[in-house]
PDB file of C-alpha atoms in Angstrom:
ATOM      1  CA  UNK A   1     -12.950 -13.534 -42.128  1.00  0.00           C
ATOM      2  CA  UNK A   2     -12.531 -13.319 -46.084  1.00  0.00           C
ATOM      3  CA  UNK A   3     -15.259 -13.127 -48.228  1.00  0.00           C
ATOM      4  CA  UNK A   4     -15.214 -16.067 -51.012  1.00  0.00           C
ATOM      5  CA  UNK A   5     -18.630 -15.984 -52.306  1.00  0.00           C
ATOM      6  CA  UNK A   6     -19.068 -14.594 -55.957  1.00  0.00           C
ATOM      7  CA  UNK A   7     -22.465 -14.142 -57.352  1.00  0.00           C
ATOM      8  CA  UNK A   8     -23.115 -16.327 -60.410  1.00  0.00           C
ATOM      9  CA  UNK A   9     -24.030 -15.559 -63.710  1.00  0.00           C
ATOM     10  CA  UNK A  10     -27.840 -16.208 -64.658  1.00  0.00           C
ATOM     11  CA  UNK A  11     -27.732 -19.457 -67.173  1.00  0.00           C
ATOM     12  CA  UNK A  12     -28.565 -18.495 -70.319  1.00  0.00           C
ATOM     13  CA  UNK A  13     -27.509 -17.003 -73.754  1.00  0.00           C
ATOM     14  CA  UNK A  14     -25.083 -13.833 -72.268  1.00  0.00           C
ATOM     15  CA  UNK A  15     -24.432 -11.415 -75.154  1.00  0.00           C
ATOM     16  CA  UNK A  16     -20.705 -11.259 -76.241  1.00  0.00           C
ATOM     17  CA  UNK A  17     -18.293  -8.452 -76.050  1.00  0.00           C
ATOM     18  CA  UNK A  18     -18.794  -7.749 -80.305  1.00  0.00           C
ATOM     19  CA  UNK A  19     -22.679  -7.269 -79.724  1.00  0.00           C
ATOM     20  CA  UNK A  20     -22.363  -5.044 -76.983  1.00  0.00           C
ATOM     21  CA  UNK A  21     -20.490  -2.996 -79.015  1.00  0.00           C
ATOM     22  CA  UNK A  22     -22.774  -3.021 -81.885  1.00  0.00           C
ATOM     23  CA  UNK A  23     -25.952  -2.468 -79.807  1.00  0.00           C
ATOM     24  CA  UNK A  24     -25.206   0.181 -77.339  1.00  0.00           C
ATOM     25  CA  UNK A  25     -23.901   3.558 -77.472  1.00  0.00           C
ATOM     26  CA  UNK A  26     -21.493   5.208 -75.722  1.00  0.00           C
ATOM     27  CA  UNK A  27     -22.848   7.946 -74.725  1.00  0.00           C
ATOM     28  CA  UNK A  28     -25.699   6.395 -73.498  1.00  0.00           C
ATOM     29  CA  UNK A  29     -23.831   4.402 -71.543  1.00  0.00           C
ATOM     30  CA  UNK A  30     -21.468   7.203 -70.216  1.00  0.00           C
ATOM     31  CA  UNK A  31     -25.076   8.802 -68.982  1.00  0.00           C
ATOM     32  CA  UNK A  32     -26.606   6.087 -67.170  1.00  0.00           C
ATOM     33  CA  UNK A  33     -23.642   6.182 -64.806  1.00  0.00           C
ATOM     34  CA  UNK A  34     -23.861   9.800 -64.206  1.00  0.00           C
ATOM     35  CA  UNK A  35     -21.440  11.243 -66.413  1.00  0.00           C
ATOM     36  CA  UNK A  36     -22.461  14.294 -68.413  1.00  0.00           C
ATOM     37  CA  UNK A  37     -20.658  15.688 -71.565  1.00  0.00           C
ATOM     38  CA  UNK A  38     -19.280  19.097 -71.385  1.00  0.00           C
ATOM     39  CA  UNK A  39     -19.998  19.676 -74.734  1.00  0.00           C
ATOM     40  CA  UNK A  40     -20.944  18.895 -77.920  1.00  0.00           C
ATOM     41  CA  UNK A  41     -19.498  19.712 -81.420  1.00  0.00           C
ATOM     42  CA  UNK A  42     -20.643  17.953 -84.255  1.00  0.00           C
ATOM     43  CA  UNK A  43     -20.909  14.304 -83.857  1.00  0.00           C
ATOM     44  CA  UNK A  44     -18.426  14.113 -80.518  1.00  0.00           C
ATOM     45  CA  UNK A  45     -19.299  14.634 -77.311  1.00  0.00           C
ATOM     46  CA  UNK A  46     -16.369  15.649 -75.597  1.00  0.00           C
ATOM     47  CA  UNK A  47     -16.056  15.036 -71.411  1.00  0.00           C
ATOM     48  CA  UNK A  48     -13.634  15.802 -68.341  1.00  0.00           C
ATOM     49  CA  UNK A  49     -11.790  11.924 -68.311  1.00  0.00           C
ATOM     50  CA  UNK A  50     -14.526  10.123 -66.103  1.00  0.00           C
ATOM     51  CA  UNK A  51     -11.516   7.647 -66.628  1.00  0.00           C
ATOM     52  CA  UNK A  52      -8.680   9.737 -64.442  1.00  0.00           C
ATOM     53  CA  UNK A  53      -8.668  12.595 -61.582  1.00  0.00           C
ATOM     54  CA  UNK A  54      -8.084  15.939 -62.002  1.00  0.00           C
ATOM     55  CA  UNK A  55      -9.125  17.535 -65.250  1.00  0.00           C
ATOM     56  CA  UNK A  56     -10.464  20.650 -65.730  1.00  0.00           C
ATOM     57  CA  UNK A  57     -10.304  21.041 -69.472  1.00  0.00           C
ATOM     58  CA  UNK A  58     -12.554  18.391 -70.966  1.00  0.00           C
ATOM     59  CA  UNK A  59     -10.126  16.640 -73.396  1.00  0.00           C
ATOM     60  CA  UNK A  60     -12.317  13.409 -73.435  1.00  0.00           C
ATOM     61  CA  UNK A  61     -13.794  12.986 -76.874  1.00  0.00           C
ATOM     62  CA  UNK A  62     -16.519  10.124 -77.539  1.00  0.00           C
ATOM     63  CA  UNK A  63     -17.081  10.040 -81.688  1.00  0.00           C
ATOM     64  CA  UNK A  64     -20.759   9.009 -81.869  1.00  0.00           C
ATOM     65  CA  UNK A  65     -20.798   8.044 -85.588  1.00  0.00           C
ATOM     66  CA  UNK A  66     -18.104   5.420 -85.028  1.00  0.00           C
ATOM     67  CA  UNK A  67     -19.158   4.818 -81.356  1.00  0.00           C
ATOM     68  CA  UNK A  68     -15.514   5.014 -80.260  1.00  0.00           C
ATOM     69  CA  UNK A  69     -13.613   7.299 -77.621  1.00  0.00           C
ATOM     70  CA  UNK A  70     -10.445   8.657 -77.106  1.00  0.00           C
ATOM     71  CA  UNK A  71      -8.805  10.370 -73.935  1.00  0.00           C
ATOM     72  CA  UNK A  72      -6.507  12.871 -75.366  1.00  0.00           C
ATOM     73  CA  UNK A  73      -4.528  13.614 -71.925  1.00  0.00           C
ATOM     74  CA  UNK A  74      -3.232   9.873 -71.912  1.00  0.00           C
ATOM     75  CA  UNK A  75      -4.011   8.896 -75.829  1.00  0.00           C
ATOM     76  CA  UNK A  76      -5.665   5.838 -75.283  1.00  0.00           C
ATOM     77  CA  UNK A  77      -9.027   4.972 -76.494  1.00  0.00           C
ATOM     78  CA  UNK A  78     -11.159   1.983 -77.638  1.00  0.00           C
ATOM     79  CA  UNK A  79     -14.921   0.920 -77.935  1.00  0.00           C
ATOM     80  CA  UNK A  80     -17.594   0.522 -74.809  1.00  0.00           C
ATOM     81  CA  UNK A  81     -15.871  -2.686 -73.595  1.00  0.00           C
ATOM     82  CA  UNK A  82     -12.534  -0.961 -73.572  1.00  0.00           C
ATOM     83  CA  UNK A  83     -13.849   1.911 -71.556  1.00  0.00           C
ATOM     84  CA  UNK A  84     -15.955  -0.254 -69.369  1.00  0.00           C
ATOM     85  CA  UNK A  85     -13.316  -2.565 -68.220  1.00  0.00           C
ATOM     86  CA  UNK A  86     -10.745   1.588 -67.179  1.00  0.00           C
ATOM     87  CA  UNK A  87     -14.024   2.530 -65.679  1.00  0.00           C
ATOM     88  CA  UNK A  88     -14.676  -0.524 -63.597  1.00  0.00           C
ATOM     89  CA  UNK A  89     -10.918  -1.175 -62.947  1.00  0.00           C
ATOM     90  CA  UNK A  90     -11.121  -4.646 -64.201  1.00  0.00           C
ATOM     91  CA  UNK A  91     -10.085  -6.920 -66.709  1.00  0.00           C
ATOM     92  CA  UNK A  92     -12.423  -9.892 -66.162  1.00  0.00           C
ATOM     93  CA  UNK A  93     -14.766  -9.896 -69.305  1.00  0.00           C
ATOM     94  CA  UNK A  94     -16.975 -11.759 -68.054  1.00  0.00           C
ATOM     95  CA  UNK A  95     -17.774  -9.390 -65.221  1.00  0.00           C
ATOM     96  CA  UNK A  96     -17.250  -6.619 -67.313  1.00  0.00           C
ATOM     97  CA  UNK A  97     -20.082  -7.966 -69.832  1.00  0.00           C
ATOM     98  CA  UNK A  98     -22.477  -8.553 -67.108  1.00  0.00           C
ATOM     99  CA  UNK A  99     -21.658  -4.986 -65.306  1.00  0.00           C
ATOM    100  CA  UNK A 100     -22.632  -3.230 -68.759  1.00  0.00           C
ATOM    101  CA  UNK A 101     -26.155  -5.657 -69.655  1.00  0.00           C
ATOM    102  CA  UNK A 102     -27.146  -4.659 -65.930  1.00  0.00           C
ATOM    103  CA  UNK A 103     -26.488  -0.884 -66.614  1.00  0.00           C
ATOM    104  CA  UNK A 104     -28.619  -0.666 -69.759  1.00  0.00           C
ATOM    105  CA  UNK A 105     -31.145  -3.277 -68.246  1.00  0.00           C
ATOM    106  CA  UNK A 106     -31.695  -1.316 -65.040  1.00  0.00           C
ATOM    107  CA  UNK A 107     -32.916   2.042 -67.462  1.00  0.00           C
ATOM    108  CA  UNK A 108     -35.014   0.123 -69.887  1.00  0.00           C
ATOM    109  CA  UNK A 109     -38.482   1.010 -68.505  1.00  0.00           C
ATOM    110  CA  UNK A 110     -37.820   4.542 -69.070  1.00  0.00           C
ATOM    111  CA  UNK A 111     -34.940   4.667 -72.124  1.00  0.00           C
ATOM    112  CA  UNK A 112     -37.118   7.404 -73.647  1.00  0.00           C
ATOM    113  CA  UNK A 113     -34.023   9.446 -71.328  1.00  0.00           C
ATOM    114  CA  UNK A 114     -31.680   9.130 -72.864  1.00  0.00           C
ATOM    115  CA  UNK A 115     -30.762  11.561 -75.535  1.00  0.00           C
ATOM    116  CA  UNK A 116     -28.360  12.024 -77.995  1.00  0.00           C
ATOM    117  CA  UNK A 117     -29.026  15.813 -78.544  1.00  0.00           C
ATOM    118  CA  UNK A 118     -27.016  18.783 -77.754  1.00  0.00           C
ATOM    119  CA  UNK A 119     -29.434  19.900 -75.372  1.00  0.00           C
ATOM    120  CA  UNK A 120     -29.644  17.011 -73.385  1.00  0.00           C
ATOM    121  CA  UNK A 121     -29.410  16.242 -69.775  1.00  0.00           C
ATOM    122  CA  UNK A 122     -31.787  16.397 -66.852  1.00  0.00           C
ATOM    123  CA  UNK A 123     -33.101  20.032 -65.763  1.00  0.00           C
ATOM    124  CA  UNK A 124     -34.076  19.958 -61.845  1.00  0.00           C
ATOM    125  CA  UNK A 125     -37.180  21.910 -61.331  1.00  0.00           C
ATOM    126  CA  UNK A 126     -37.445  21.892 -57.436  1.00  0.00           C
ATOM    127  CA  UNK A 127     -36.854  19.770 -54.176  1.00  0.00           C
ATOM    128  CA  UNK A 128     -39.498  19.111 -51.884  1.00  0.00           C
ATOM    129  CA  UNK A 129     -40.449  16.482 -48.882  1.00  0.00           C
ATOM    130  CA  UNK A 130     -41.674  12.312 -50.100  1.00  0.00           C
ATOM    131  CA  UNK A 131     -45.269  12.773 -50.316  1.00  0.00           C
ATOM    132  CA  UNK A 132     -45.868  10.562 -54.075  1.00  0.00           C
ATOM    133  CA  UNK A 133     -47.793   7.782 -52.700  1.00  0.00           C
ATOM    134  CA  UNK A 134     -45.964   5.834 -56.107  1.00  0.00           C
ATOM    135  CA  UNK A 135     -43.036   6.743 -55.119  1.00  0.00           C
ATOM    136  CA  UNK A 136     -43.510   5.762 -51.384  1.00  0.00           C
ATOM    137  CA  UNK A 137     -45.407   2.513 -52.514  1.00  0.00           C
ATOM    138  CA  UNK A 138     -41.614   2.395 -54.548  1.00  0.00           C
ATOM    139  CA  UNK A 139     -39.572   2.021 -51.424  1.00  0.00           C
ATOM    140  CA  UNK A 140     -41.940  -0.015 -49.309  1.00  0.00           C
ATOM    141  CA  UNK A 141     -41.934  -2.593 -51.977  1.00  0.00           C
ATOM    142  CA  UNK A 142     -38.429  -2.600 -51.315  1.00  0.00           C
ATOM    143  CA  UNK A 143     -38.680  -2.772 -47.796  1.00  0.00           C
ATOM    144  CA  UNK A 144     -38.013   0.720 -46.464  1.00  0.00           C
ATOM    145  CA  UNK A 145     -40.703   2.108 -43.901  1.00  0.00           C
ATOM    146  CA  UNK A 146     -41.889   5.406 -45.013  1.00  0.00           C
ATOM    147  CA  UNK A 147     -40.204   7.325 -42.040  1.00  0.00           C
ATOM    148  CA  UNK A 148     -36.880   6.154 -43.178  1.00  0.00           C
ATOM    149  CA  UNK A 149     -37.580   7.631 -46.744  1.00  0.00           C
ATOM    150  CA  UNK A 150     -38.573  10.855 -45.564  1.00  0.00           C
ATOM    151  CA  UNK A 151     -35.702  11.459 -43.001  1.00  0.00           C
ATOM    152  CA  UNK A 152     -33.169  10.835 -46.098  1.00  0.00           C
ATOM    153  CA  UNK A 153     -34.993  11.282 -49.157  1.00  0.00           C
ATOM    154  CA  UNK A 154     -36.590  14.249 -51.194  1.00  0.00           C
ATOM    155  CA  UNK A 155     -38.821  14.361 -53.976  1.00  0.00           C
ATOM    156  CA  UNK A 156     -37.305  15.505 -56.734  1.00  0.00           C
ATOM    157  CA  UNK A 157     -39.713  17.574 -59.814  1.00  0.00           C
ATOM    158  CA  UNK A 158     -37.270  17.733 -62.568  1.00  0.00           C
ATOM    159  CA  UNK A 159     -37.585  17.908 -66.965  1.00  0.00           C
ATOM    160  CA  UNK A 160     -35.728  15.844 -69.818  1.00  0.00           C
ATOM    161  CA  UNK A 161     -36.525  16.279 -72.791  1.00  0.00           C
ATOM    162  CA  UNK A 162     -39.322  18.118 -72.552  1.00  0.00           C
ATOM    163  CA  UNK A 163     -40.961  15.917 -70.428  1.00  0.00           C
ATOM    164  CA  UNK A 164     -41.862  16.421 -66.477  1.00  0.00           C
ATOM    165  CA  UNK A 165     -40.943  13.455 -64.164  1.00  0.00           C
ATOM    166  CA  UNK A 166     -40.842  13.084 -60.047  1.00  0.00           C
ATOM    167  CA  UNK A 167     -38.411  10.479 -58.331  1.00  0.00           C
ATOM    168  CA  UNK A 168     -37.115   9.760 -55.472  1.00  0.00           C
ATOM    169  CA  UNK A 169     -33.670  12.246 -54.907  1.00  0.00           C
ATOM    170  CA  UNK A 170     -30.925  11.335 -52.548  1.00  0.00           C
ATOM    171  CA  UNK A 171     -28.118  14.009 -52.771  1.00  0.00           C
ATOM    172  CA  UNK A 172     -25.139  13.082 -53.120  1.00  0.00           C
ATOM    173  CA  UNK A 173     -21.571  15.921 -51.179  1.00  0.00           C
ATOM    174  CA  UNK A 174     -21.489  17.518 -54.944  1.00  0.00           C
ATOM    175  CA  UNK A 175     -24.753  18.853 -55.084  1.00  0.00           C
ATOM    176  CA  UNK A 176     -26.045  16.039 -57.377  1.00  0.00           C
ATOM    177  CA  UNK A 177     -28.841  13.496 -56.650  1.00  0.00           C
ATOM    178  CA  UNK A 178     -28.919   9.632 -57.385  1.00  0.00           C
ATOM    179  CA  UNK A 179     -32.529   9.190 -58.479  1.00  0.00           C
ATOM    180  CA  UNK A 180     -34.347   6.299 -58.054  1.00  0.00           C
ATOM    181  CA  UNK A 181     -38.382   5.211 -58.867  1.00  0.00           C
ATOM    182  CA  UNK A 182     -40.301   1.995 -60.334  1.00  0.00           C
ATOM    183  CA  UNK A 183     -37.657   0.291 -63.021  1.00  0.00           C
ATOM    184  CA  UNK A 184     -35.658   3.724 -63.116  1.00  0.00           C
ATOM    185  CA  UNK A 185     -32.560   4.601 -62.096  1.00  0.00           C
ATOM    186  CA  UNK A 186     -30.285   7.581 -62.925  1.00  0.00           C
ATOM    187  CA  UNK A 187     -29.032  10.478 -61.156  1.00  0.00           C
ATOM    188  CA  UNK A 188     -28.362  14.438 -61.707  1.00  0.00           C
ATOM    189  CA  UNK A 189     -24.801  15.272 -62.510  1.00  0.00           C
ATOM    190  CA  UNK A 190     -22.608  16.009 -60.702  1.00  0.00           C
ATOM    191  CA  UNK A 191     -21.920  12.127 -59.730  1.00  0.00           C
ATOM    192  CA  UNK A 192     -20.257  11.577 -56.081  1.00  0.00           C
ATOM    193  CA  UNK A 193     -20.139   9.928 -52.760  1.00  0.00           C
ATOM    194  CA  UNK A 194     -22.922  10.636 -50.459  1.00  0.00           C
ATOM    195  CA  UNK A 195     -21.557  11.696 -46.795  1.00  0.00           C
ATOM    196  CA  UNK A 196     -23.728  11.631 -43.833  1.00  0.00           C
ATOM    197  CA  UNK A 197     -21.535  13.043 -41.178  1.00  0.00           C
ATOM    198  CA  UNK A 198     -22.898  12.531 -37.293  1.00  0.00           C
ATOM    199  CA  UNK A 199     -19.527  13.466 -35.822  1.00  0.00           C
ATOM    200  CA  UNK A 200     -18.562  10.290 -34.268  1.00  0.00           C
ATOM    201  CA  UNK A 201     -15.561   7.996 -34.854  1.00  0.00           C
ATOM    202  CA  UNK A 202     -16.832   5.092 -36.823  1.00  0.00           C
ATOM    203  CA  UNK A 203     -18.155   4.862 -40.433  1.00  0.00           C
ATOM    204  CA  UNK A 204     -20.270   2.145 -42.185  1.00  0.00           C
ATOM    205  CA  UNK A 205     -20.084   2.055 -46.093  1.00  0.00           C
ATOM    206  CA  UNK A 206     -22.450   1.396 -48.909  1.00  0.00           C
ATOM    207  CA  UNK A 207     -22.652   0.935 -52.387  1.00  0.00           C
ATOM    208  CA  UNK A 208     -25.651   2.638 -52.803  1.00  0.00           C
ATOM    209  CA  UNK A 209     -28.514   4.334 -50.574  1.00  0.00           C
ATOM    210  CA  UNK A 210     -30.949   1.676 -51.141  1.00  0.00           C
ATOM    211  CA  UNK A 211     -28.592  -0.157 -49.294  1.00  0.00           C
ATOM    212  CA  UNK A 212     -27.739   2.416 -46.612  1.00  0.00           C
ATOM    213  CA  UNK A 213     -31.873   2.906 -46.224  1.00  0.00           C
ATOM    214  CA  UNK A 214     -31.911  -0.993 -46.252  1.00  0.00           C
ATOM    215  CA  UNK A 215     -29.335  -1.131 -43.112  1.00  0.00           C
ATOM    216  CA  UNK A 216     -31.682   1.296 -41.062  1.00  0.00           C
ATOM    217  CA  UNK A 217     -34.330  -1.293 -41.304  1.00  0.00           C
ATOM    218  CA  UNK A 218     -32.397  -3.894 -39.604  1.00  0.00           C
ATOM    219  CA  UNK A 219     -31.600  -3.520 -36.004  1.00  0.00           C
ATOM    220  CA  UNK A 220     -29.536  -6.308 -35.346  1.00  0.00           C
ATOM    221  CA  UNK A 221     -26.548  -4.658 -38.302  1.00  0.00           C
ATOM    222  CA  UNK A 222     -26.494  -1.240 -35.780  1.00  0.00           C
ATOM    223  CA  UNK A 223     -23.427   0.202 -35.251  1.00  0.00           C
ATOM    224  CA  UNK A 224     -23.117   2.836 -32.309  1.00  0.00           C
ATOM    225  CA  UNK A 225     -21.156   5.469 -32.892  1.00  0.00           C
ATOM    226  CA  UNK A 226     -20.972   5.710 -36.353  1.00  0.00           C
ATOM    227  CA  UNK A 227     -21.075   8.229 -39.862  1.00  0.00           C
ATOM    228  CA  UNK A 228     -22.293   7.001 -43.178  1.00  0.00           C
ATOM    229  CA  UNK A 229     -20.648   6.752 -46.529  1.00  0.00           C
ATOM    230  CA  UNK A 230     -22.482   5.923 -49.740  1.00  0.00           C
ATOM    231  CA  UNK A 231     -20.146   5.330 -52.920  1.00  0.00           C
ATOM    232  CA  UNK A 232     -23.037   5.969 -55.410  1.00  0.00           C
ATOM    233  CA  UNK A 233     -20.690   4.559 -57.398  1.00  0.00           C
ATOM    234  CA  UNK A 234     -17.789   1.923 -56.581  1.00  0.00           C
ATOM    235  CA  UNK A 235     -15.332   4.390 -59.361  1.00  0.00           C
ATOM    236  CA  UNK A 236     -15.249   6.477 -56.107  1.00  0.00           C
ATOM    237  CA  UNK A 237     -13.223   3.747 -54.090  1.00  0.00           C
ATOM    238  CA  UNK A 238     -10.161   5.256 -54.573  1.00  0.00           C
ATOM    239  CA  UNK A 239     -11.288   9.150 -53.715  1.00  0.00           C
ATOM    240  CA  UNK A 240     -12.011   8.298 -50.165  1.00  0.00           C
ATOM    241  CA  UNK A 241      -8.999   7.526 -48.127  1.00  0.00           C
ATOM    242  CA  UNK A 242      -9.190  10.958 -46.409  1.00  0.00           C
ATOM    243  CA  UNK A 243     -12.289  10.171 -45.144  1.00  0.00           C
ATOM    244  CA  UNK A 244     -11.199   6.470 -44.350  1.00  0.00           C
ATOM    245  CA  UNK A 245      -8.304   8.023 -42.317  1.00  0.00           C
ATOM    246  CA  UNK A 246     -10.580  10.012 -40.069  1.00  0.00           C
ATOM    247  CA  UNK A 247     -12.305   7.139 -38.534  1.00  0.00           C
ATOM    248  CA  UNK A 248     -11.214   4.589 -36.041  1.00  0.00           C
ATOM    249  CA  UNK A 249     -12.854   1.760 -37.610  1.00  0.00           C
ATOM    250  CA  UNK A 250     -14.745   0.514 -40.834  1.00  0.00           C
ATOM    251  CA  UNK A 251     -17.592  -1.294 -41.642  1.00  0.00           C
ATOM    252  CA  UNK A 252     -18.118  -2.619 -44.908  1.00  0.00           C
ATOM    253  CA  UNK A 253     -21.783  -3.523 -46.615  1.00  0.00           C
ATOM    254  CA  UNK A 254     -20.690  -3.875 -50.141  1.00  0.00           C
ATOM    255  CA  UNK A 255     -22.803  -6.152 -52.657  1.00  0.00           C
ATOM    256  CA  UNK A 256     -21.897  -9.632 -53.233  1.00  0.00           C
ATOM    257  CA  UNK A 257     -20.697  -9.889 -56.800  1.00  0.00           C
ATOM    258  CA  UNK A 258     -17.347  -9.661 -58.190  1.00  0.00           C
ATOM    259  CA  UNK A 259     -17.141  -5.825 -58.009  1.00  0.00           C
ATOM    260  CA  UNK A 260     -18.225  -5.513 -54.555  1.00  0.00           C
ATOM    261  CA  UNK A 261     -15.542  -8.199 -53.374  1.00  0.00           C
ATOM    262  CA  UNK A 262     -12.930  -6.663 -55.772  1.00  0.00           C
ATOM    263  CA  UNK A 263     -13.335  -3.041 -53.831  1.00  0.00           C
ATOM    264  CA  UNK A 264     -13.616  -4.753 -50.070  1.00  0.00           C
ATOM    265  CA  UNK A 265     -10.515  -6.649 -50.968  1.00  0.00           C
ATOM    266  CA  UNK A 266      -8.591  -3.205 -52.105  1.00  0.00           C
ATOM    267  CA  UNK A 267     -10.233  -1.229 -49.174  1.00  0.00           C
ATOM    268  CA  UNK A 268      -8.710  -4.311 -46.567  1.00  0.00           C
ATOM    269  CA  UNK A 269      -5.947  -3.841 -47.945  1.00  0.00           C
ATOM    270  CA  UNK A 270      -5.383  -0.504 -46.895  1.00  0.00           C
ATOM    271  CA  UNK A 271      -6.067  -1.081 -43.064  1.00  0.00           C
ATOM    272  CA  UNK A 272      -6.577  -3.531 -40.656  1.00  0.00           C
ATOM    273  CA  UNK A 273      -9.904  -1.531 -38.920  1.00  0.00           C
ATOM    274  CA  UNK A 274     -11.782  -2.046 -41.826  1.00  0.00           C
ATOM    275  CA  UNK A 275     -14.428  -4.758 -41.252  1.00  0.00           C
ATOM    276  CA  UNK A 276     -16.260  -6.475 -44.183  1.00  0.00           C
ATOM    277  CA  UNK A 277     -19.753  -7.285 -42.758  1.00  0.00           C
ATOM    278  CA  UNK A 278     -21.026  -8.577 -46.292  1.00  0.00           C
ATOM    279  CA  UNK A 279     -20.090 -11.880 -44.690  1.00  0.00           C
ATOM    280  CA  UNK A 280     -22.983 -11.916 -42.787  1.00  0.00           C
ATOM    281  CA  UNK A 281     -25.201 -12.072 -45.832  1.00  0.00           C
ATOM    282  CA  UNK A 282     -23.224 -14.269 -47.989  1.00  0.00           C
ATOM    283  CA  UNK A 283     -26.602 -16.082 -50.006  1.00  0.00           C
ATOM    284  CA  UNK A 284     -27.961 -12.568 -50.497  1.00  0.00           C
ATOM    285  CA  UNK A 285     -26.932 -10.018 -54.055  1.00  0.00           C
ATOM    286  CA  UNK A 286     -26.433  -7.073 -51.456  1.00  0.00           C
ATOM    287  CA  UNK A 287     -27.998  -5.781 -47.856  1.00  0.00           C
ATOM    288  CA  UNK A 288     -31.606  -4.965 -49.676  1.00  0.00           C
ATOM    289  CA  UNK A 289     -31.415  -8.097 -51.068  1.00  0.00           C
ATOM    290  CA  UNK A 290     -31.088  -9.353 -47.433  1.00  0.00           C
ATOM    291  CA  UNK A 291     -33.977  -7.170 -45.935  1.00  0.00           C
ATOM    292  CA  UNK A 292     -36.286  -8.300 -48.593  1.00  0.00           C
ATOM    293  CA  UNK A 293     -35.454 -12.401 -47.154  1.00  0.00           C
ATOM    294  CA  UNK A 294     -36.303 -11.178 -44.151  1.00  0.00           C
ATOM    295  CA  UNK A 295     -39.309  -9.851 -44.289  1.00  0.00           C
ATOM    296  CA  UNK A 296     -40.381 -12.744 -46.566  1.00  0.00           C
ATOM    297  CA  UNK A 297     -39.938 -15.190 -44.042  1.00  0.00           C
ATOM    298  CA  UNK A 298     -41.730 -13.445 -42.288  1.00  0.00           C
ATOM    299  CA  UNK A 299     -38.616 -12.654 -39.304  1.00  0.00           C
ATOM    300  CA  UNK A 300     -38.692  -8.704 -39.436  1.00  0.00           C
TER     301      UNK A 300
END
């Protein structure tokens, strides 16, 4: 069964691709999704390509004065529309557009984090079991039973700029953590997939482990016999056919918007035991989205 529902825009005034530009940075931008700079030398922030595989030499320079970057290993370069649409692998502006408003959107209740200073970036001060009752409160708002937290989640005590925080850490194969809380969300470089291997043949996939925590809470999505794969990010789509290849079958729980049907299609594509299971929420954003209906009519 194909998947044919795209999530549409909110009505409204939608910023254009010229005020993007104008109004957001960057670097900023390049943070939110997890990507830190290597370093810093006068006004550029240079990177290993977030854009490409492979580098070891960071050759990826973003000039903040004129808010523009440049990849020196392929020598292309543009503005924040231009690198959003080589990040996201897309050319449909419109999508594009909304991908980047929901990025800086998502981080406005704490944008105090992001810096533009040599020194910046997160400092993790230590790991330690979910006890915050705010941060608990956090993911039963969102449907998630305490247990569930706990069993997957840590409490992470970290510093930016000079400033303690606690969240809600899920770590991610690299040694990173996405980080998650009450109108936050960011993560601790490095960025990757999230791999919860249980030995058996089958693997589900999510976007994100809201969405993975999400699927725990609803009995009638289990799948016996099965590991767990969350993208953290859907840039990693194309990093994971080894994985892929060591499981009999698929299931997909990707979001329902243009990017999640986008990567379902390409992942399809590459074998017939992959099973899109988004279908079975088709009025819902993604599979939180779907728990929260639930228990709202009151049938979980």
């Amino acid at each position: 069964m194909e998947r044919n529902k795209v999530f549409a825009v909110e009505k409204g005034k939608i910023m254009n691709a010229k005020q993007i530009n104008q109004k957001y940075q960057i670097i900023d931008f390049l943070l939110l999704r997890g990507f830190k700079e290597s370093y810093v030398k006068g006004g550029n922030y240079w990177y290993k390509s977030m854009i490409r595989t492979g580098e070891s030499t960071p050759s990826f320079k973003v000039d903040t004065k004129l808010n523009l970057w440049y990849d020196h290993g392929i020598g292309i370069g543009g503005n924040l529309i231009d690198l959003a649409c080589h990040l996201f692998k897309s050319d449909n502006m419109r999508q594009i557009i909304r991908e980047l408003l929901e990025t800086f959107s998502s981080f406005q209740p704490q944008n105090k984090i992001i810096i533009k200073t040599e020194n910046a970036g997160i400092q993790l001060l230590d790991t330690e079991k979910l006890t915050d009752e705010n941060l608990i409160h956090y993911l039963q708002n969102r449907g998630i039973k305490k247990e569930i937290g706990e069993k997957y989640c840590q409490q992470l005590g970290y510093v930016n700029a000079g400033k303690h925080y606690k969240s809600i850490g899920f770590r991610n194969t690299s040694g990173g953590y996405e980080l998650r809380g009450e109108g936050f969300k960011s993560c601790i470089a490095p960025k990757d997939i999230s791999f919860i291997d249980n030995g058996k043949s089958n693997l589900s996939v999510f976007e994100g482990f809201i969405d993975f925590l999400s699927y725990l809470m609803l009995p009638e999505f289990e799948i016996q016999d099965c590991n767990y794969l969350i993208l953290n990010s859907l840039s990693f789509i194309g990093q994971i056919d080894n994985i892929l290849n060591h499981h009999i079958r698929t299931y997909l729980f990707l979001d329902n918007d243009t990017a999640g049907l986008n990567a379902a299609d390409k992942l399809k594509r590459k074998s017939p035991f992959i099973i899109d299971l988004a279908v079975f929420y088709p009025n819902n954003k993604d599979l939180n989205d779907y728990l929260s209906s639930k228990i709202k009519n009151n049938e979980i």
